[in-house]
CSV table of C-alpha atoms in Angstrom, one decimal:
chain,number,residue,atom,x,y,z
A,53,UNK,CA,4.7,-72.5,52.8
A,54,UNK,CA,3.5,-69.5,54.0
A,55,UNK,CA,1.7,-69.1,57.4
A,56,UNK,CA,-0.8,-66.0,58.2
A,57,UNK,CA,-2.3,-64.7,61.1
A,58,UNK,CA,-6.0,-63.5,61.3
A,59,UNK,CA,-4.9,-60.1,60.4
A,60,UNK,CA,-3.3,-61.7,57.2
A,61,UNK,CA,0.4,-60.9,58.3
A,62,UNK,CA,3.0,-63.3,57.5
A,63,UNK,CA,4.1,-65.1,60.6
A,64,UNK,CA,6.3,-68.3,61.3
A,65,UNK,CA,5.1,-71.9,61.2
A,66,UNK,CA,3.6,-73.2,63.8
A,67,UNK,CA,5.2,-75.5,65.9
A,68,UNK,CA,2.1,-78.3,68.1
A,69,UNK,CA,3.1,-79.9,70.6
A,70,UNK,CA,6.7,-78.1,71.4
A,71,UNK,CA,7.8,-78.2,74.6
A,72,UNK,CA,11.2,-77.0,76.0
A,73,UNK,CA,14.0,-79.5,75.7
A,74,UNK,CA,16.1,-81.5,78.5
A,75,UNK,CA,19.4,-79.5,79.5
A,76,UNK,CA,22.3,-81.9,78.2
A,77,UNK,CA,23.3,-84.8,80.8
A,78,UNK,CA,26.6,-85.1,82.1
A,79,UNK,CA,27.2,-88.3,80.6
A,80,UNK,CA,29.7,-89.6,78.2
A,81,UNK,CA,29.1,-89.5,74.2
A,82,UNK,CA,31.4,-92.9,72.9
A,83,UNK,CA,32.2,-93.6,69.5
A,84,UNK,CA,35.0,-95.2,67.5
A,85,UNK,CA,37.9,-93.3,68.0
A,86,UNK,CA,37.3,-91.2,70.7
A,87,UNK,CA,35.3,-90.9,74.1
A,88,UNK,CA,33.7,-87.3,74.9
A,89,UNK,CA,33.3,-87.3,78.5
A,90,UNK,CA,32.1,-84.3,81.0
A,91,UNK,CA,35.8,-82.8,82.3
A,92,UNK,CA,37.1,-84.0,85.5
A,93,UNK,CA,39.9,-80.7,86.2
A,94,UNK,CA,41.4,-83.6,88.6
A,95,UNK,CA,41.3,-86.4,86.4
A,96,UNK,CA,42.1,-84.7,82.4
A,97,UNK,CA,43.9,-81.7,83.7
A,98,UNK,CA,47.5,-82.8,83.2
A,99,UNK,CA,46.7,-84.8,80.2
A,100,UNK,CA,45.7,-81.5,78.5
A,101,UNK,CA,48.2,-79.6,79.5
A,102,UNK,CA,50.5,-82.0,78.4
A,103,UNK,CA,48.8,-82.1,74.8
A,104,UNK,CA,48.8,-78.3,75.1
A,105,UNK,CA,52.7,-78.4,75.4
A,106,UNK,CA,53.1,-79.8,72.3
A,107,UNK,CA,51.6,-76.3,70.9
A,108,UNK,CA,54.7,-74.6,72.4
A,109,UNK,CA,53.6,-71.1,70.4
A,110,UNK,CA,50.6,-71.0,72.0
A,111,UNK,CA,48.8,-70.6,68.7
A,112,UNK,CA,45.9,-72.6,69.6
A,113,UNK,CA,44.9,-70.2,72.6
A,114,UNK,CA,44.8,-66.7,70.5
A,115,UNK,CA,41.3,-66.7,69.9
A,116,UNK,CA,40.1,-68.2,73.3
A,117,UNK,CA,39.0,-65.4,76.4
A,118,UNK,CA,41.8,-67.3,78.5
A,119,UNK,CA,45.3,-69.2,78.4
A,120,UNK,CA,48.0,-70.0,77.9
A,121,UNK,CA,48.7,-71.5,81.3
A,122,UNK,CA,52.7,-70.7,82.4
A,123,UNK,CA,52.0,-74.1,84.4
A,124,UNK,CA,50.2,-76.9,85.6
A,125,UNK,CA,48.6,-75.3,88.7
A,126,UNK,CA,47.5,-72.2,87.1
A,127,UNK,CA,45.5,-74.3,84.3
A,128,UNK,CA,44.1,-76.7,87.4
A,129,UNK,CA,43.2,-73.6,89.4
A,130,UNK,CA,41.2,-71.9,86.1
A,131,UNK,CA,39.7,-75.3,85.5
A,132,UNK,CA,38.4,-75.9,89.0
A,133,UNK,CA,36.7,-72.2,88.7
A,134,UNK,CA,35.5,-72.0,85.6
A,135,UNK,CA,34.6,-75.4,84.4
A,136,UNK,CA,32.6,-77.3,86.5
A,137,UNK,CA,29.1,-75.4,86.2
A,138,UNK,CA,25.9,-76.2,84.2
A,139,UNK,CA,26.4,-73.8,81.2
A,140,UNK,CA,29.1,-73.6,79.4
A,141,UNK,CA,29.1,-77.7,80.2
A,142,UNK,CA,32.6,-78.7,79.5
A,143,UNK,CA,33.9,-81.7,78.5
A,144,UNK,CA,37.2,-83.5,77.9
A,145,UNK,CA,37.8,-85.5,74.7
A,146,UNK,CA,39.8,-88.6,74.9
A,147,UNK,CA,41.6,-90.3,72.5
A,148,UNK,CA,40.3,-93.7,71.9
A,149,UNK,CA,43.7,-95.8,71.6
A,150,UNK,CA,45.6,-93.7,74.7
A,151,UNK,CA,43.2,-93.0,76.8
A,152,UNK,CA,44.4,-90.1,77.4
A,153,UNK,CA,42.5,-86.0,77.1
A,154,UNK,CA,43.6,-84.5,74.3
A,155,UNK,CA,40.9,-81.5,73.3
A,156,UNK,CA,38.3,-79.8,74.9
A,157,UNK,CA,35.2,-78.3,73.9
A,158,UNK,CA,31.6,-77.3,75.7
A,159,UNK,CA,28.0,-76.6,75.3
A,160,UNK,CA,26.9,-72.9,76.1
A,161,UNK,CA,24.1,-70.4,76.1
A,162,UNK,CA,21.8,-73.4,76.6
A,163,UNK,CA,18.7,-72.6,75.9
A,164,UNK,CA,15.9,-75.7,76.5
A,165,UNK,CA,12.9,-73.3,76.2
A,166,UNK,CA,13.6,-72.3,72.4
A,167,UNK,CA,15.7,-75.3,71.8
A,168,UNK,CA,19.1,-73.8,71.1
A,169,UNK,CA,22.3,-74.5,71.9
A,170,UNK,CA,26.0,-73.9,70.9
A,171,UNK,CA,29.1,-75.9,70.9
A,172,UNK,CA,32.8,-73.6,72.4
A,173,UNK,CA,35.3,-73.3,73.8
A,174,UNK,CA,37.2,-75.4,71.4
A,175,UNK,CA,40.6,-76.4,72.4
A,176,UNK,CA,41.8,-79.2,70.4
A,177,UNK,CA,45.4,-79.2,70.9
A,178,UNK,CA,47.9,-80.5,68.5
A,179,UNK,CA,47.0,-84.4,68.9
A,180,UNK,CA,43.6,-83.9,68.2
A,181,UNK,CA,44.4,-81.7,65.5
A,182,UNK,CA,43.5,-82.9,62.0
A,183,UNK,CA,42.4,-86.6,63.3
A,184,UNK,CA,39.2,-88.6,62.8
A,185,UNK,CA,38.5,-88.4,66.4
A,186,UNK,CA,38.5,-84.3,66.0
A,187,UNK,CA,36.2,-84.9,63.4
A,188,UNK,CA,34.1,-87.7,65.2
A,189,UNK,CA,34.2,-85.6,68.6
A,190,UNK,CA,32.1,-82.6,66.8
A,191,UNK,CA,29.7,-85.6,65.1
A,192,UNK,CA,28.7,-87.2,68.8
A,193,UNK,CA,28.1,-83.6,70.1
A,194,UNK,CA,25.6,-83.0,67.7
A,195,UNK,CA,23.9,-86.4,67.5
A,196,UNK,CA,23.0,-85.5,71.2
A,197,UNK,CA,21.9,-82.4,70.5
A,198,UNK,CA,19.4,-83.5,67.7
A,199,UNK,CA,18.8,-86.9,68.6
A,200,UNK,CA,18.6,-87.6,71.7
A,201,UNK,CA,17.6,-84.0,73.0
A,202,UNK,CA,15.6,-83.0,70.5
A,203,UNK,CA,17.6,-79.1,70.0
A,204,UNK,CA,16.1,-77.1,66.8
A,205,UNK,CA,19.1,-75.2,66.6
A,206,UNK,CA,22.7,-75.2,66.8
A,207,UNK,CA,25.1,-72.4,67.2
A,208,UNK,CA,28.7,-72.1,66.2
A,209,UNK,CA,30.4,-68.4,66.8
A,210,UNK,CA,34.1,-67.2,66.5
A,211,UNK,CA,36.4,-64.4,66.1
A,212,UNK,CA,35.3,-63.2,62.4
A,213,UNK,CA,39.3,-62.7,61.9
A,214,UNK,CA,40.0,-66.5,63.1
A,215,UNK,CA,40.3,-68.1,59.7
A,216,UNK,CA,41.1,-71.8,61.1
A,217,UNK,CA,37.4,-71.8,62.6
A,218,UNK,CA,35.5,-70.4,60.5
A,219,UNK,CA,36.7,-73.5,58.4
A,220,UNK,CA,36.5,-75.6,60.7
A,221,UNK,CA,32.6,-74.4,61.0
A,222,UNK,CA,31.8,-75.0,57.0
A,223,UNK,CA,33.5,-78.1,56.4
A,224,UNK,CA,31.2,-79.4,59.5
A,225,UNK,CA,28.1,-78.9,58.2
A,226,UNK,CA,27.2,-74.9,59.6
A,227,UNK,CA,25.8,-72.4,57.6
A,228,UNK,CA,27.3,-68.8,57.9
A,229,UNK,CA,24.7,-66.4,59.1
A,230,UNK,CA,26.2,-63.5,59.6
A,231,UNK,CA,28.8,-61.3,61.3
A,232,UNK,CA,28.3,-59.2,64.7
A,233,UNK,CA,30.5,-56.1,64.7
A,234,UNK,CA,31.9,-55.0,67.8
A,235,UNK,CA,30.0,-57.9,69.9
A,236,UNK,CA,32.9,-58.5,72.5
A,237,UNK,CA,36.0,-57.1,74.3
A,238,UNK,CA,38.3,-60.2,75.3
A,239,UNK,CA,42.0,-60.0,76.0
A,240,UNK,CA,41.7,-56.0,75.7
A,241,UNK,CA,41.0,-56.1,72.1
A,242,UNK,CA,37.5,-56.1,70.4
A,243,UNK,CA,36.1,-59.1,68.3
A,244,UNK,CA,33.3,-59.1,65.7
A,245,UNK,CA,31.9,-62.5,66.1
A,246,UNK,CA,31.0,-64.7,62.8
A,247,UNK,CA,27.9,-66.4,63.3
A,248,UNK,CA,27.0,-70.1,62.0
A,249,UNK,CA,24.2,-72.9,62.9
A,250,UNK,CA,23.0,-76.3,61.9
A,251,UNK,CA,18.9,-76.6,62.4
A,252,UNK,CA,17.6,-79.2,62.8
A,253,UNK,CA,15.9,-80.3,59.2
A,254,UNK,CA,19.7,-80.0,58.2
A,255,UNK,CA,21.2,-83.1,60.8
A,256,UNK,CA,19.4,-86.1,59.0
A,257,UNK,CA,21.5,-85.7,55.3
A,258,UNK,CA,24.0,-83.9,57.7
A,259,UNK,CA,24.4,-87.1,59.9
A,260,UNK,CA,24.4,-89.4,56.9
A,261,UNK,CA,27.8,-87.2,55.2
A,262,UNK,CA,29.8,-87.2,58.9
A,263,UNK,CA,29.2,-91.4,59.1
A,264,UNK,CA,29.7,-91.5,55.8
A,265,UNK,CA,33.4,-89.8,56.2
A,266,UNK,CA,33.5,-91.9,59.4
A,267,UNK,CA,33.3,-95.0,58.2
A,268,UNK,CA,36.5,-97.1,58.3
A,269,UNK,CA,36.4,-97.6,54.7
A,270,UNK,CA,36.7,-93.6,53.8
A,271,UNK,CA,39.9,-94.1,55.1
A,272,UNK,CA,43.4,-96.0,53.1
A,273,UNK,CA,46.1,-98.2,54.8
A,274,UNK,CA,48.2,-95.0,55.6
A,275,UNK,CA,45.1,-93.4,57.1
A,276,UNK,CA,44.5,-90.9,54.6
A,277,UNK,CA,41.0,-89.9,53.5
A,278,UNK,CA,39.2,-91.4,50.1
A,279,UNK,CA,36.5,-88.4,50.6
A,280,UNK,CA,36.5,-85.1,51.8
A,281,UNK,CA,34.5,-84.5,54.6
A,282,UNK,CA,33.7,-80.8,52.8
A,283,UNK,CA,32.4,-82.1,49.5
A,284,UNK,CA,30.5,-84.8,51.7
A,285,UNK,CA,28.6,-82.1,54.1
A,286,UNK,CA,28.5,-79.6,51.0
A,287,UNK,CA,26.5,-81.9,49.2
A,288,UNK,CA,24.1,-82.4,51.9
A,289,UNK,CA,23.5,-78.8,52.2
């Protein structure tokens, strides 16, 4: 439908009764197989790092501003100075059956008044990697966003050369907007930046695909999926 102004110019809809949204709490998002909690550097530090080990390339840190860490101390020393603020809110995700930190990932350029907000700083290291609770992790962080926040928009953006996340980013439900040439410098080299969201008309048939997928029965005796979680958020595009 399209909205006018006196003048007759085509404007956006109106939105009555909007109001700017809560900043997220630092409180824990459970679920089945995985707990996504805000990060404690003293408490999930040497859990990740230990996870991180098993990445002994370092692969999973190319497209990150920061890392690798040579050792313990220096990732506890960047973790003590760079994530305990209000925005980028980190948090530590923890594998349901260990207990133990095994990815992190944030919310960032929070913005309450126009009710947007973007999910970074991804580091799922390689026991997260290609797990339900990866893909569970990413579904609790947008049910708070949209449901129990009430965000109208949510941001994903990457290195447009980083292949794995831009993946990553369709098969979870984001719609590629765009691509920001020459937006960054990190690690001396410049980064065009790929651009995807989710709004939120998108979460309802969004949330229905991820539970969908979720659900224990998606999922054979040797753990390996009956559905694609692709063709299931594709659908619901």
């Amino acid at each position: 439908m399209e909205h006018t102004n006196s003048l007759m110019q085509p404007i956006g809809p109106p939105l009555p009764g909007w109001t700017p949204r809560p900043r997220p709490p630092r409180e824990a998002m459970v679920g089945r197989t995985c707990r996504v909690e805000p990060l404690q550097p003293d408490r999930h530090a040497a859990d990740l790092y230990a996870a991180n080990s098993a990445d002994a390339e370092g692969r999973g840190w190319t497209y990150l501003p920061y890392g690798p860490f040579a050792t313990l101390h220096d990732y506890l020393a960047w973790m003590e100075a760079k994530c305990l603020g209000d925005d980028p809110l980190f948090h530590a995700i923890v594998d349901g059956a260990t207990g133990r930190a095994v990815g992190v990932a944030s919310y960032l350029r929070i913005d309450p008044g126009n009710g947007v907000i973007e999910v970074g700083h991804l580091r799922f290291s390689p026991l997260l990697q290609r797990t339900p609770a990866a893909t569970e992790a990413m579904y609790l962080m947008m049910r708070r966003v949209f449901e129990e926040l009430g965000y109208r928009r949510y941001e994903w953006k990457c290195d447009a050369l980083n292949a794995g996340s831009r993946a990553a980013a369709a098969r979870l439900g984001f719609r590629f907007e765009g691509v920001f040439r020459q937006a960054t410098v990190y690690k001396g080299r410049s980064r065009d930046t790929a651009w995807y969201s989710i709004i939120d008309r998108e979460w309802p048939a969004l949330r229905a695909a991820f539970e969908r997928w979720l659900d224990p029965s998606n999922f054979d005796a040797s753990g390996r999926q009956r559905q694609r979680l692709s063709a299931l958020t594709g659908a619901a595009g």
